[in-house]
Structure formats: C-alpha cells, structure tokens
mmCIF file of C-alpha atoms and ligand atoms in Angstrom:
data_model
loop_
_atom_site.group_PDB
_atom_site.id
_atom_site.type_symbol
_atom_site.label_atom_id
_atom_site.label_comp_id
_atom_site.label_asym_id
_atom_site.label_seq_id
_atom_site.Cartn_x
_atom_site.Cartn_y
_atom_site.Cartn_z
ATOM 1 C CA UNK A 47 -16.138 18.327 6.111
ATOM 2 C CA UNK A 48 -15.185 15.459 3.965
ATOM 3 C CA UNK A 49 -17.686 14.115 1.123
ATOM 4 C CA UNK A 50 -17.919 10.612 1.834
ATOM 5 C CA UNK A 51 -19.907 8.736 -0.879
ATOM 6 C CA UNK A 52 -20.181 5.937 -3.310
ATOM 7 C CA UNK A 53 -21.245 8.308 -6.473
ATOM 8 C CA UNK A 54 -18.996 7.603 -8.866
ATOM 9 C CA UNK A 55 -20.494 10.160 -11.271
ATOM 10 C CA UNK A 56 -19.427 12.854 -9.376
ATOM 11 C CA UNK A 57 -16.617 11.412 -8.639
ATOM 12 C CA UNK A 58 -15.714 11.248 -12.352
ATOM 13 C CA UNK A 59 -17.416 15.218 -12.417
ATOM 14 C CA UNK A 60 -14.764 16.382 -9.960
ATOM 15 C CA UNK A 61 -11.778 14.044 -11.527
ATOM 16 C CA UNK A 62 -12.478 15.960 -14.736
ATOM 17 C CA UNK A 63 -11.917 19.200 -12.722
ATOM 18 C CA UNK A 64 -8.413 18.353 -11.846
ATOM 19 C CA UNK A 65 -9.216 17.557 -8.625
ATOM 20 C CA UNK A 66 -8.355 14.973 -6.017
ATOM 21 C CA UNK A 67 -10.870 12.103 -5.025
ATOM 22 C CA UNK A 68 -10.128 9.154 -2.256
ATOM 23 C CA UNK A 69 -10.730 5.847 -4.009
ATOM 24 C CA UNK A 70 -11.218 2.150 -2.738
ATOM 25 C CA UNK A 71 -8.733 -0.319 -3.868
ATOM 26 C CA UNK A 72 -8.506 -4.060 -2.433
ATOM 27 C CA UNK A 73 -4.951 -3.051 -0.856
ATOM 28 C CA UNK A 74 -5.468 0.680 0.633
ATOM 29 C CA UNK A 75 -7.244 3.592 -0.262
ATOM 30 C CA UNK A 76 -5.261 6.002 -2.951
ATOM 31 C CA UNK A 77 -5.871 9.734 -3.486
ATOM 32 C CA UNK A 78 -6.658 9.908 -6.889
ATOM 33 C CA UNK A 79 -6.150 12.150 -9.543
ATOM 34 C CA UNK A 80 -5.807 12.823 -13.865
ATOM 35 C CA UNK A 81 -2.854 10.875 -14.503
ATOM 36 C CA UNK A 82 -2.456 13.250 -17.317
ATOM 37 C CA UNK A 83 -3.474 16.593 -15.672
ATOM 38 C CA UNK A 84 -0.383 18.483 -13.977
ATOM 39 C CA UNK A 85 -2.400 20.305 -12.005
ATOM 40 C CA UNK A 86 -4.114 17.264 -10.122
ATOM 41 C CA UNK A 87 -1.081 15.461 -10.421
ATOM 42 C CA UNK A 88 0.844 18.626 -7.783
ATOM 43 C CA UNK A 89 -1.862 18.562 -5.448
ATOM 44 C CA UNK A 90 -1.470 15.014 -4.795
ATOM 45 C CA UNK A 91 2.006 15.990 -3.926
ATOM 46 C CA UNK A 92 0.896 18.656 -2.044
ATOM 47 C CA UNK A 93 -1.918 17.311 0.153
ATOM 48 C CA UNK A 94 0.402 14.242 1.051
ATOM 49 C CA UNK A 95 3.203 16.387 1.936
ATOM 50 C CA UNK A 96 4.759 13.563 -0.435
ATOM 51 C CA UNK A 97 8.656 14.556 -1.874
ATOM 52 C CA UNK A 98 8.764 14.928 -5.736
ATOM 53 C CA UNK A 99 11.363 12.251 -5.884
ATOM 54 C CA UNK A 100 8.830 9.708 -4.817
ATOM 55 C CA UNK A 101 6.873 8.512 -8.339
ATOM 56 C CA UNK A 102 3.462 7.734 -8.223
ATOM 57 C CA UNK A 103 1.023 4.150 -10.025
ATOM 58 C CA UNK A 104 -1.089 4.591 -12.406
ATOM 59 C CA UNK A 105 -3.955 2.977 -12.033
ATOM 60 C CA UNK A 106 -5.916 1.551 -15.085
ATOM 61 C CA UNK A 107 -9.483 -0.454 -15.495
ATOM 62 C CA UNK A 108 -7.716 -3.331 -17.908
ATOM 63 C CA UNK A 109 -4.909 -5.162 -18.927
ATOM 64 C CA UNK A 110 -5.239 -4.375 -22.575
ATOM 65 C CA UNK A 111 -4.528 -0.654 -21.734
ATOM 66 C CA UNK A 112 -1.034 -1.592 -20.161
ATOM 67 C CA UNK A 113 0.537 -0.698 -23.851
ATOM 68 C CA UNK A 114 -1.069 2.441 -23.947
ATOM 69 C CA UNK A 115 1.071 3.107 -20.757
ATOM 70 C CA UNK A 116 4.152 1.221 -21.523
ATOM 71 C CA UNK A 117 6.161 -0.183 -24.202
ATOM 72 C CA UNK A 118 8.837 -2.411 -24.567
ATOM 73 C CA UNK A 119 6.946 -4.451 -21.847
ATOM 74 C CA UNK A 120 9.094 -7.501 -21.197
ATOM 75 C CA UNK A 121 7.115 -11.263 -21.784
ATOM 76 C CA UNK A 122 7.179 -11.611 -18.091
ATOM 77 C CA UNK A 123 5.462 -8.633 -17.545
ATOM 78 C CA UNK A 124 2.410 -9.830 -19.699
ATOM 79 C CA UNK A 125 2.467 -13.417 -17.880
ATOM 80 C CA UNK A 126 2.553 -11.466 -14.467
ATOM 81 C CA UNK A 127 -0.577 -9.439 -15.440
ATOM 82 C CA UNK A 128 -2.406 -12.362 -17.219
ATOM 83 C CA UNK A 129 -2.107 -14.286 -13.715
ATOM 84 C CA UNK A 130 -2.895 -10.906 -11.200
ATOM 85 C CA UNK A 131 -4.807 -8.595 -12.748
ATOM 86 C CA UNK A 132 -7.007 -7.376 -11.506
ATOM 87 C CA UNK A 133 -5.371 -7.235 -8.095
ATOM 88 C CA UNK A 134 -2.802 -6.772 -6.101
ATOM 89 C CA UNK A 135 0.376 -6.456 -8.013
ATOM 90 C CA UNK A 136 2.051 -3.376 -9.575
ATOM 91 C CA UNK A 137 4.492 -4.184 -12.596
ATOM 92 C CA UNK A 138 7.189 -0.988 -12.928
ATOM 93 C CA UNK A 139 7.667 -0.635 -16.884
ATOM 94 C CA UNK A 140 9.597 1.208 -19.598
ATOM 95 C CA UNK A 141 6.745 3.993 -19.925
ATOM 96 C CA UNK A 142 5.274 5.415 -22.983
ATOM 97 C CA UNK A 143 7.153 8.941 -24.234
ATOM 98 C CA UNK A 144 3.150 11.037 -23.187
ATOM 99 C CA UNK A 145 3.263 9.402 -19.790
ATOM 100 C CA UNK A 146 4.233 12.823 -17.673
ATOM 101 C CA UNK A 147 7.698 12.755 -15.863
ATOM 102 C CA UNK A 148 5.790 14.593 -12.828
ATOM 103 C CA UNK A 149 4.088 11.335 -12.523
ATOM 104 C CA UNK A 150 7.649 9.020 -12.683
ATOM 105 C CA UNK A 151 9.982 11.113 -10.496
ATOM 106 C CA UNK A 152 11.629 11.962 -13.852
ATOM 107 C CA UNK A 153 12.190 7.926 -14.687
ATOM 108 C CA UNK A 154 11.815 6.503 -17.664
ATOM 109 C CA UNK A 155 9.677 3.873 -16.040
ATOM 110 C CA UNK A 156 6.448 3.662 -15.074
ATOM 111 C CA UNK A 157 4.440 1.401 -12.127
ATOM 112 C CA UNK A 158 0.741 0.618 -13.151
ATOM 113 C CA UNK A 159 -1.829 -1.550 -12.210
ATOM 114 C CA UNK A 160 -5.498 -2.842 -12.259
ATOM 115 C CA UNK A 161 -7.381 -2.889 -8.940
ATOM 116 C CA UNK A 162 -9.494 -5.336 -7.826
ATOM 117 C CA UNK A 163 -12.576 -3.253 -6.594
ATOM 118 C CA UNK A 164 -15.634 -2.834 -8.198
ATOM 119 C CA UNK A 165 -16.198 1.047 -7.520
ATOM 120 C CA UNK A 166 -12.973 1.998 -8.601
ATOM 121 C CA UNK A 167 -13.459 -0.580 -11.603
ATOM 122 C CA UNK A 168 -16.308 0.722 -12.644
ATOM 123 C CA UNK A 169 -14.986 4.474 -12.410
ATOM 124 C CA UNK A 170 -12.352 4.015 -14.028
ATOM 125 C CA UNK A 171 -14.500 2.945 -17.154
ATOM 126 C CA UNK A 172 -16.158 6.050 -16.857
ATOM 127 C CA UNK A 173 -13.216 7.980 -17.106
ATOM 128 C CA UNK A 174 -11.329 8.455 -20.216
ATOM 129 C CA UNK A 175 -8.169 8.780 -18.516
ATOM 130 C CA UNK A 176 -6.118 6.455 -16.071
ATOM 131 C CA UNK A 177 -5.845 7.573 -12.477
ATOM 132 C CA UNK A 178 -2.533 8.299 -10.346
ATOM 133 C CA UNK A 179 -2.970 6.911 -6.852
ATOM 134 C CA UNK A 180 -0.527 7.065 -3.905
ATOM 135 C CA UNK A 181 -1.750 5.538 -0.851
ATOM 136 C CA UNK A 182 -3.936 8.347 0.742
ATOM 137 C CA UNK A 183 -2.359 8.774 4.246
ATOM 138 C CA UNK A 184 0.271 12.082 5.006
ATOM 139 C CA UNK A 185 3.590 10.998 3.739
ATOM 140 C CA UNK A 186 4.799 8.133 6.013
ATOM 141 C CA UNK A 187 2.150 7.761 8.107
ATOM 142 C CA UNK A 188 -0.235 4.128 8.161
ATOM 143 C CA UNK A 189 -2.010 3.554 4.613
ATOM 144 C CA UNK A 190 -5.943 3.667 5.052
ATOM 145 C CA UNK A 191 -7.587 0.767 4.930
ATOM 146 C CA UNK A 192 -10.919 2.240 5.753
ATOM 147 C CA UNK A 193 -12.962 5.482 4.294
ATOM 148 C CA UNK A 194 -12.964 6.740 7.560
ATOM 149 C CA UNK A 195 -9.324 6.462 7.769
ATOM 150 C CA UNK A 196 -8.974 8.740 5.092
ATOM 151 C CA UNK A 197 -11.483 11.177 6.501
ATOM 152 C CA UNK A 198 -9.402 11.471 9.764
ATOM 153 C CA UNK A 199 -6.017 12.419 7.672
ATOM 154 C CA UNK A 200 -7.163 14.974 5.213
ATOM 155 C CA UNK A 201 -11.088 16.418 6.960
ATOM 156 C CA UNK A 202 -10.358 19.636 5.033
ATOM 157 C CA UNK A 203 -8.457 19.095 1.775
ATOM 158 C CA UNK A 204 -10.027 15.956 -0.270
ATOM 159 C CA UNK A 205 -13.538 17.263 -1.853
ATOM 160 C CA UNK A 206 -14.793 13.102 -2.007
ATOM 161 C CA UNK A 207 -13.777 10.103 -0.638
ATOM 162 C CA UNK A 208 -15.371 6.914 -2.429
ATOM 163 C CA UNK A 209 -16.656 4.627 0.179
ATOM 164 C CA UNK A 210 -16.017 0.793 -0.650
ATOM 165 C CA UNK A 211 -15.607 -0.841 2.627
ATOM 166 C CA UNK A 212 -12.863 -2.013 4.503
ATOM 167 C CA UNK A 213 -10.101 -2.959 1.594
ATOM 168 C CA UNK A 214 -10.027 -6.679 1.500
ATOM 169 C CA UNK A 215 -6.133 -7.057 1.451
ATOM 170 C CA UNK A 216 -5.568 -4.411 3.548
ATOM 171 C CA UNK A 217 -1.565 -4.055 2.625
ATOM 172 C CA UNK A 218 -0.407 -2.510 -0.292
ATOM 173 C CA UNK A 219 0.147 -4.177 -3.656
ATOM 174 C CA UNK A 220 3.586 -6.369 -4.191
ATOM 175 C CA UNK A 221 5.986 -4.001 -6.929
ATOM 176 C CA UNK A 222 7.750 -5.788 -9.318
ATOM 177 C CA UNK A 223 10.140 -4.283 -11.525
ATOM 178 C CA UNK A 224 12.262 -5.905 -14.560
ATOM 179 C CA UNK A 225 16.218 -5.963 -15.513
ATOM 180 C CA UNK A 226 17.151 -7.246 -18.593
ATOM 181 C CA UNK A 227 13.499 -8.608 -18.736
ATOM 182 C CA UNK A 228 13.980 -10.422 -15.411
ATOM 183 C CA UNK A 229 11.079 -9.680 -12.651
ATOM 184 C CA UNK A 230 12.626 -8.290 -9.372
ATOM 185 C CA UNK A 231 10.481 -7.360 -6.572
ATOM 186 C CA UNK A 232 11.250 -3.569 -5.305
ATOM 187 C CA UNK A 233 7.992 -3.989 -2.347
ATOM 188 C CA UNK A 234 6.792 -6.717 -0.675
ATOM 189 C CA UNK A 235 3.066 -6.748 -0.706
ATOM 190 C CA UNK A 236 0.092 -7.953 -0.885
ATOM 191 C CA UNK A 237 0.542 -11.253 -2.790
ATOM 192 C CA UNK A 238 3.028 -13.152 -1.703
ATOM 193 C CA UNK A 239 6.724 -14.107 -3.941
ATOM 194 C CA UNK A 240 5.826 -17.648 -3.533
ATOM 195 C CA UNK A 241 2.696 -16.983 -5.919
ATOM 196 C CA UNK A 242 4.768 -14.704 -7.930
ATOM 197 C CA UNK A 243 7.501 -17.687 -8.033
ATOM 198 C CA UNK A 244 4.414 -19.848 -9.182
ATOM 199 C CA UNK A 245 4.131 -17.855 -12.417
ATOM 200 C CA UNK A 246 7.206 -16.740 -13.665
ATOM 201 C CA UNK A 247 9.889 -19.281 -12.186
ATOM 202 C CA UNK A 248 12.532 -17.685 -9.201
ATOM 203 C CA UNK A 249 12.636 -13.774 -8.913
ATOM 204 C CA UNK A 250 14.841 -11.934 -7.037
ATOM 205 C CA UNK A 251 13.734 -9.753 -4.115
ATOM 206 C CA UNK A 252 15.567 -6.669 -3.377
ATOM 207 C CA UNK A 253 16.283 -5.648 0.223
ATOM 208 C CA UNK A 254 15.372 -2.206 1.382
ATOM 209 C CA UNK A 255 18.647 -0.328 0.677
ATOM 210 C CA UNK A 256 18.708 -2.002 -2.841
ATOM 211 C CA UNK A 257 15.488 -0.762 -3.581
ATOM 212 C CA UNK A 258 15.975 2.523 -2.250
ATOM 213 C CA UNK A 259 17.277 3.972 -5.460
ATOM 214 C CA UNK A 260 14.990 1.562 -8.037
ATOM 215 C CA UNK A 261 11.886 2.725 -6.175
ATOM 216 C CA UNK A 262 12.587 6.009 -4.469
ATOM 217 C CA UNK A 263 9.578 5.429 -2.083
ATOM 218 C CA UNK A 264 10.859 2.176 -0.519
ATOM 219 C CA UNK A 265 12.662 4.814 2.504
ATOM 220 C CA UNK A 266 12.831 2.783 5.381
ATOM 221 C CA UNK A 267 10.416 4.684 8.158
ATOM 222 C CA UNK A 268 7.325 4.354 6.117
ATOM 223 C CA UNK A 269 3.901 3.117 7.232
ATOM 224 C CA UNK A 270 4.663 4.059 10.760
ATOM 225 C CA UNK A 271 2.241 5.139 14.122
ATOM 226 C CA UNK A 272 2.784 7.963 15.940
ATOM 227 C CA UNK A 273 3.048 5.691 18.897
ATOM 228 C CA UNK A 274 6.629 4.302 19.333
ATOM 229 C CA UNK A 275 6.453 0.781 18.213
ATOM 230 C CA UNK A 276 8.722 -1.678 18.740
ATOM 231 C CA UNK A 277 9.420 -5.726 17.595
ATOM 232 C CA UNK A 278 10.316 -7.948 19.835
ATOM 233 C CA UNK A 279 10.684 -12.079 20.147
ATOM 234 C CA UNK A 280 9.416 -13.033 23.322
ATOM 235 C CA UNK A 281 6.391 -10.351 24.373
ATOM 236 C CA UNK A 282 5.323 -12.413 27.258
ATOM 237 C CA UNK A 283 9.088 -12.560 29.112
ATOM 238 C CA UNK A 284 9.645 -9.049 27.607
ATOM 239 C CA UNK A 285 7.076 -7.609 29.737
ATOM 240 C CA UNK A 286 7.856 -9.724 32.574
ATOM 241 C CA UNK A 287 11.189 -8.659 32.673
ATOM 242 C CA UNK A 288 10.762 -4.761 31.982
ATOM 243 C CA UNK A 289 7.447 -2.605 33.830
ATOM 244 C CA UNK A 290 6.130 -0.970 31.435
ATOM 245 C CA UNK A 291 3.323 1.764 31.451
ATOM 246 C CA UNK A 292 0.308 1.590 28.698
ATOM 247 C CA UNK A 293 0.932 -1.072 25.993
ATOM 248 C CA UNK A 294 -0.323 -2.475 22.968
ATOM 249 C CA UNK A 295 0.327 -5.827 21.265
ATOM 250 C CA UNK A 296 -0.059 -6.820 17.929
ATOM 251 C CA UNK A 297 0.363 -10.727 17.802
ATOM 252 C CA UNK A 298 -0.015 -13.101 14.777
ATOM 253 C CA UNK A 299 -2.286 -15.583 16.422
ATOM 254 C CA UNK A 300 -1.020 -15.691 20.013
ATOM 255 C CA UNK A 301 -3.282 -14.192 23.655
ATOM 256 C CA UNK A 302 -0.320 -12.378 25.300
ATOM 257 C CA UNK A 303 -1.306 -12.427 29.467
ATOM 258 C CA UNK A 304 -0.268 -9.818 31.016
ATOM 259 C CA UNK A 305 -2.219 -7.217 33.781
ATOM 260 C CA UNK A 306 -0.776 -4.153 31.754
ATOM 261 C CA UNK A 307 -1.884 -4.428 28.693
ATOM 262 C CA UNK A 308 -4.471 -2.222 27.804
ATOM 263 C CA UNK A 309 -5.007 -3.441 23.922
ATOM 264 C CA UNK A 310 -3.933 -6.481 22.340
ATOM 265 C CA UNK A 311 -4.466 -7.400 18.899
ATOM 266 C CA UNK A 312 -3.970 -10.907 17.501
ATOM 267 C CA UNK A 313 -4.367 -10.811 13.825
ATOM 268 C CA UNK A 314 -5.579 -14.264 12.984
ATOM 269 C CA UNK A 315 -6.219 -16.554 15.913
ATOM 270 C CA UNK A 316 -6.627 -19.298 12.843
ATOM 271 C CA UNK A 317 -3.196 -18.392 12.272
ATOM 272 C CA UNK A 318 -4.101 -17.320 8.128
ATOM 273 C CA UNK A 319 -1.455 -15.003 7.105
ATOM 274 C CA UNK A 320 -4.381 -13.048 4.488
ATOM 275 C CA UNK A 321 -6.290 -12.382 7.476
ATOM 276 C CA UNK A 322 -3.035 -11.150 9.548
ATOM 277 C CA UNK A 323 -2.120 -8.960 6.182
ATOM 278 C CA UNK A 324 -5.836 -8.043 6.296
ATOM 279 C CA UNK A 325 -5.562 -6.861 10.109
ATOM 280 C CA UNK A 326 -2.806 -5.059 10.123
ATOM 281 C CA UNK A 327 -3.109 -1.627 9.759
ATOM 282 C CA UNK A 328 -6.540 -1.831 10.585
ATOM 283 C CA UNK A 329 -4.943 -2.915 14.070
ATOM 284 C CA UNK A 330 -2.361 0.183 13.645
ATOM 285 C CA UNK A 331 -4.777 2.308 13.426
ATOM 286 C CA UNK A 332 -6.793 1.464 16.413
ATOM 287 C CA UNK A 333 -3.683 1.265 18.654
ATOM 288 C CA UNK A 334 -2.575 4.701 17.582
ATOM 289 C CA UNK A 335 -5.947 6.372 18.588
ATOM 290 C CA UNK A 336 -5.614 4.922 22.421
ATOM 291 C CA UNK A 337 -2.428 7.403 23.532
ATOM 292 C CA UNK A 338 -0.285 4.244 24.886
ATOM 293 C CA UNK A 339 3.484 4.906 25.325
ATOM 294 C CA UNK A 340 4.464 1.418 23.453
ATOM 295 C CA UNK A 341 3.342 -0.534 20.865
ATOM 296 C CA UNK A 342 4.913 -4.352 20.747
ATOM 297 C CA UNK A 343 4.519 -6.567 17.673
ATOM 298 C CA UNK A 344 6.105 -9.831 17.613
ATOM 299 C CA UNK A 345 8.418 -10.926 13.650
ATOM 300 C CA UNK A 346 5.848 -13.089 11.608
ATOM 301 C CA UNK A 347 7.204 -16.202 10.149
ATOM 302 C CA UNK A 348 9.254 -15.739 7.117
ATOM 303 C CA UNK A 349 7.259 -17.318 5.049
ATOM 304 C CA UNK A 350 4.418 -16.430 2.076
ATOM 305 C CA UNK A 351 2.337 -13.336 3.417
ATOM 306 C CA UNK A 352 4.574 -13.045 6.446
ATOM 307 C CA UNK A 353 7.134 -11.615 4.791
ATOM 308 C CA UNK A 354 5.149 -8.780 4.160
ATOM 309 C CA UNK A 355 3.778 -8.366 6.913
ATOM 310 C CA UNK A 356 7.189 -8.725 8.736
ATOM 311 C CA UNK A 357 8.804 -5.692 6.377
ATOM 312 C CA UNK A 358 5.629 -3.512 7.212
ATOM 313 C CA UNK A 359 6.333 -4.238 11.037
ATOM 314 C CA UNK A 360 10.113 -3.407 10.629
ATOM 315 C CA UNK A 361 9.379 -0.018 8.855
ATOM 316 C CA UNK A 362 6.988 0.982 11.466
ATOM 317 C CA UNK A 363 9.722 0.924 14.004
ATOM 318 C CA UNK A 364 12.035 2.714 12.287
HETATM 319 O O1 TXA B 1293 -1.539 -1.001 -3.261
HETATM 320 C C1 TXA B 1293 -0.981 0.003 -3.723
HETATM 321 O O2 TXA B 1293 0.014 -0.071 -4.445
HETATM 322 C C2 TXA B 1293 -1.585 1.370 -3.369
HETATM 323 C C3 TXA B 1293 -2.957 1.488 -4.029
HETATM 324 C C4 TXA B 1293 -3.589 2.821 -3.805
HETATM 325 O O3 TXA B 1293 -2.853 1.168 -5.390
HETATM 326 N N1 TXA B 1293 -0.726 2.427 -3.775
HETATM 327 C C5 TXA B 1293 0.458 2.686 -3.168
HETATM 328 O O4 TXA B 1293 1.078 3.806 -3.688
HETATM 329 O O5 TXA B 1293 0.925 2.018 -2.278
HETATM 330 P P1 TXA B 1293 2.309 4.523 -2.975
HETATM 331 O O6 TXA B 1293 2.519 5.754 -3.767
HETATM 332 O O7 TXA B 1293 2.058 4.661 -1.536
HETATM 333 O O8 TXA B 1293 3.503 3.566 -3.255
HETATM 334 C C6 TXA B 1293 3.925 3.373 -4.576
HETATM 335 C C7 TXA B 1293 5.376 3.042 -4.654
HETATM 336 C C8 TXA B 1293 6.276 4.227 -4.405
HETATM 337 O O9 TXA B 1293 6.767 4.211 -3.116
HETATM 338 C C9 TXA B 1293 7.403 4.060 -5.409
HETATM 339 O O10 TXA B 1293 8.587 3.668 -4.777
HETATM 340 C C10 TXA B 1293 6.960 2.924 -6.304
HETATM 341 O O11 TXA B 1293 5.633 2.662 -6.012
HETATM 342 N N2 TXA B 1293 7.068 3.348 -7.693
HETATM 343 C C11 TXA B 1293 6.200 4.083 -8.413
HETATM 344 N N3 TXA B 1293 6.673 4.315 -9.653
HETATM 345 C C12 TXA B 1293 7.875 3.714 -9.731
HETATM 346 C C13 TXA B 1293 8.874 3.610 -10.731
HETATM 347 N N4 TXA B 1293 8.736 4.169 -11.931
HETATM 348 N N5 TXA B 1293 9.990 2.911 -10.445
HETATM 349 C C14 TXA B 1293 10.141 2.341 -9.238
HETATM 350 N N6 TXA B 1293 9.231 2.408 -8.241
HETATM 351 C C15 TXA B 1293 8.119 3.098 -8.474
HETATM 352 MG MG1 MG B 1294 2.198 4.840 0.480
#
C-alpha cells in the first residue's frame, strides 16, 4: 500500500536513500527523485515505463539556484523567471557540465523550474539537492492532478506520495526553450503565450512535429484515457445524428441534452479558461473510471488558456 502523507521529513529521509517520492506541484503531481543520484534517477525511468530518450525537469526551490543548473542562460531567460517563478513555467537551458546526461536524454540542455506549492517548496529547502520530476502517471497515460491519482497508478512501487491537494493549475507547466537567445515555446501549458508575450515581446510557438525533436517528450498520443476519446464541433447534432451507446462529454461551459449521456462534464459554466485548465484532467480521470465506450470533448477557443487546453484534448485522441 501506498504511503500517503504530508511529512516532508521523511520525505527528505527516503529522497536521501535514492528513492522515489510523489510530490505536489501547482500543475500535476511529479515522481521525484536525486537529480544527482543515478540510481533514483533509473527508477524514475523504470516505474514510469518512461523511454530514455525522453529528458526529465529539474525542479529547484529558487531562482537564484538557476546558475547552479545552467549557464550561458540567455537575458530572456532571467526576465521569464523574474516574472513566473515560482510557477508554472519551465525554461529549457544550456546546462551546467555536473548536470547528469541520464537526466537530459544526453542534451546539452537542461529544463528546470520552481514550483509554486508550499510542500514541495518547503522540501526542497530541506534538501540539499534539486529534484527530477516527470509527471507521475505510466508513460502516456493522464498526469495526476490529485494524490489519489497517483495512488491508483503506482499502489505498489512509490514508498510516499506527498499529499497537497488537488494541484491548483491542474495542466502541466508551459516549456520554453531559446535559439539564438530567442524564447520558443516547445509545450503549451499552464500559463498562457499571451502572458508569456506580455514579458518578453512575440515568441514563437512550435507545433507538435517541430517540437518533436527539441523536446523528445512532446510525442503526439500523450496524456490520453483508456477510453477512446474523440473531438468533435457540434456534440449536440453529433449525437443526434449517430446512436451511440455509453458517453461522456467534456464541454467548456456548455449543458449538452441528450437521454444517452451517462456523464457530462462542463469545465467552467462561468466560461474561465483557469478553471477549464483546472478541470481537465480531473474530468479525464473521472470519465475513465465509468467503462463508457466514447468520450466527446468539444475544440476550446483558440485563445489564452484554450490553447492549451485544446492541444491536451487533441493528444488525448490520438
Ligand atoms: O508541470 C510540469 O512540468 C510537471 C511537474 C511535475 O513539474 N512535469 C512534467 O514533466 O510535465 P514531464 O516529464 O511529464 O514533461 C517534461 C517535458 C518532457 O516531455 C520533455 O520533452 C521536456 O519536458 N524536456 C525536458 N528536458 C528537456 C530538454 N533538455 N530539452 C527539451 N525538452 C525537454
Ligand atoms: Mg508527463
């Protein structure tokens, strides 16, 4: 049985082991681990199921330790973190020569950032290490948004999982990375480009396949139910037109009627596209637990948070 606790002391006791512990962040939960132990760093690999190719963030309790992670961090960079750190937003930089290649898929650059949660803060200060942290879900599957969560994808193999809550954000953190000093965004995330624009001026924002190399994780069926899902305009007409048994909806704001349905989800009925991000895999989750044969989202607009929300949609039904 899982540990499920909010001790970070032994938490930090069991971190210094070289083992794994589940920690809160205000995106998802990550399965943390030594960013400089090898042997903590492989069994995140290994209890994910995760490919080496795919490099991991490391996750740090300030700012003013990005240089002891990185150098030759571009102006940009230090604006970005100024205006977003803590929180939500992962900058991919030239990484220090001690940072461990096992950690950066063998890159020369490394993605770090400073949650915003106050558990995971205030281990992190304990620590005298920084802490690698994939999302803790089986490779591909929904990120956890939820302790519990976790506990249902690994009961046997994660001694502790840190209980903060539900994560405020609930999608995972925007990653920017830099050419010739210039931001580009490799993930759509949790704070939206327009606030990103707001900072550093215009960015560019690479589409899936141009990521794909940059940031080796960015495959296109990620974050994905076990229940087929699929995206479609009109749900209402769609399920007039075609009998369907055992459905879900996920809806930004909108009641879908329909006699069939046996779960909808509307993600903000005040049409807020934080609480929608917050929803969403919250809503994922639930859906995938109630054996339906289809899940049907409708596209967000294409606008600040619905963006993200719209490329987390499209890689579920992949
Ligand atoms: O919100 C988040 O970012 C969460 C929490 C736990 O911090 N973490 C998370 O980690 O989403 P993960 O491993 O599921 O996704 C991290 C992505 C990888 O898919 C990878 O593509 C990208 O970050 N990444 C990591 N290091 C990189 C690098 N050196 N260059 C390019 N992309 C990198
Ligand atoms: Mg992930």
């Amino acid at each position: 049985m899982n540990n499920i606790s909010t001790d970070i002391h032994k938490a930090k006791t069991i971190l210094e082991q070289d083992n794994l512990v589940a920690i809160p962040t205000e995106t998802v939960y990550g399965l943390a681990g030594n960013a400089f132990s090898e042997t903590a760093i492989k069994k995140i690999f290994a209890t994910k199921n995760r490919p080496l190719f795919n490099p991991l963030i490391v996750h740090i309790h300030s700012k003013e330790l990005l240089d002891d992670i990185a150098e030759k961090v571009p102006q940009k960079a230090y604006q970005l973190a100024e205006a977003f750190w803590p929180g939500s937003l992962t900058l991919v930089v030239k990484k220090k020569s001690d940072i461990p290649y096992l950690v950066t898929a063998g890159k020369n650059t490394v993605a770090v950032r400073v949650p915003n949660h106050p558990l995971t803060l205030s281990l992190l200060q304990l620590l005298d290490f920084p802490l690698v942290a994939p999302s803790a879900n089986p490779f591909g599957s929904i990120s956890p948004t939820a302790a519990e969560h976790v506990a249902n994808y690994f009961p046997e193999t994660v001694p502790l999982i840190l209980d903060g809550g539900i994560c405020e954000s609930g999608i995972e953190s925007t990653i920017i990375g830099f050419e010739e000093d210039e931001p580009i965004v490799y993930r759509l995330g949790a704070i939206a480009i327009e606030a990103i624009e707001a900072v550093v001026g215009k960015v560019k924002v690479m589409n899936t396949e141009e990521a794909a190399p940059e940031a080796p994780g960015m495959l296109l069926k990620h974050y994905a139910p076990k229940t087929k899902t699929i995206i479609v305009d009109d749900i209402e007409n769609f399920l007039k037109e075609n009998s369907l048994p055992k459905i879900g909806t996920i809806t930004f704001f909108k009641k879908i009627e329909h006699n069939n349905l046996v779960h909808q989800e509307v993600l903000s009925e005040r049409k807020d596209f934080k609480e929608a991000a917050a929803n969403l895999y919250q809503a994922m989750h639930r859906l995938d637990k109630m054996n339906l044969n289809l899940i049907i989202a409708e596209p967000f607009p294409d606008e600040n948070l619905g963006k993200s929300i719209n490329d987390r949609l499209n890689r579920a039904t992949k």
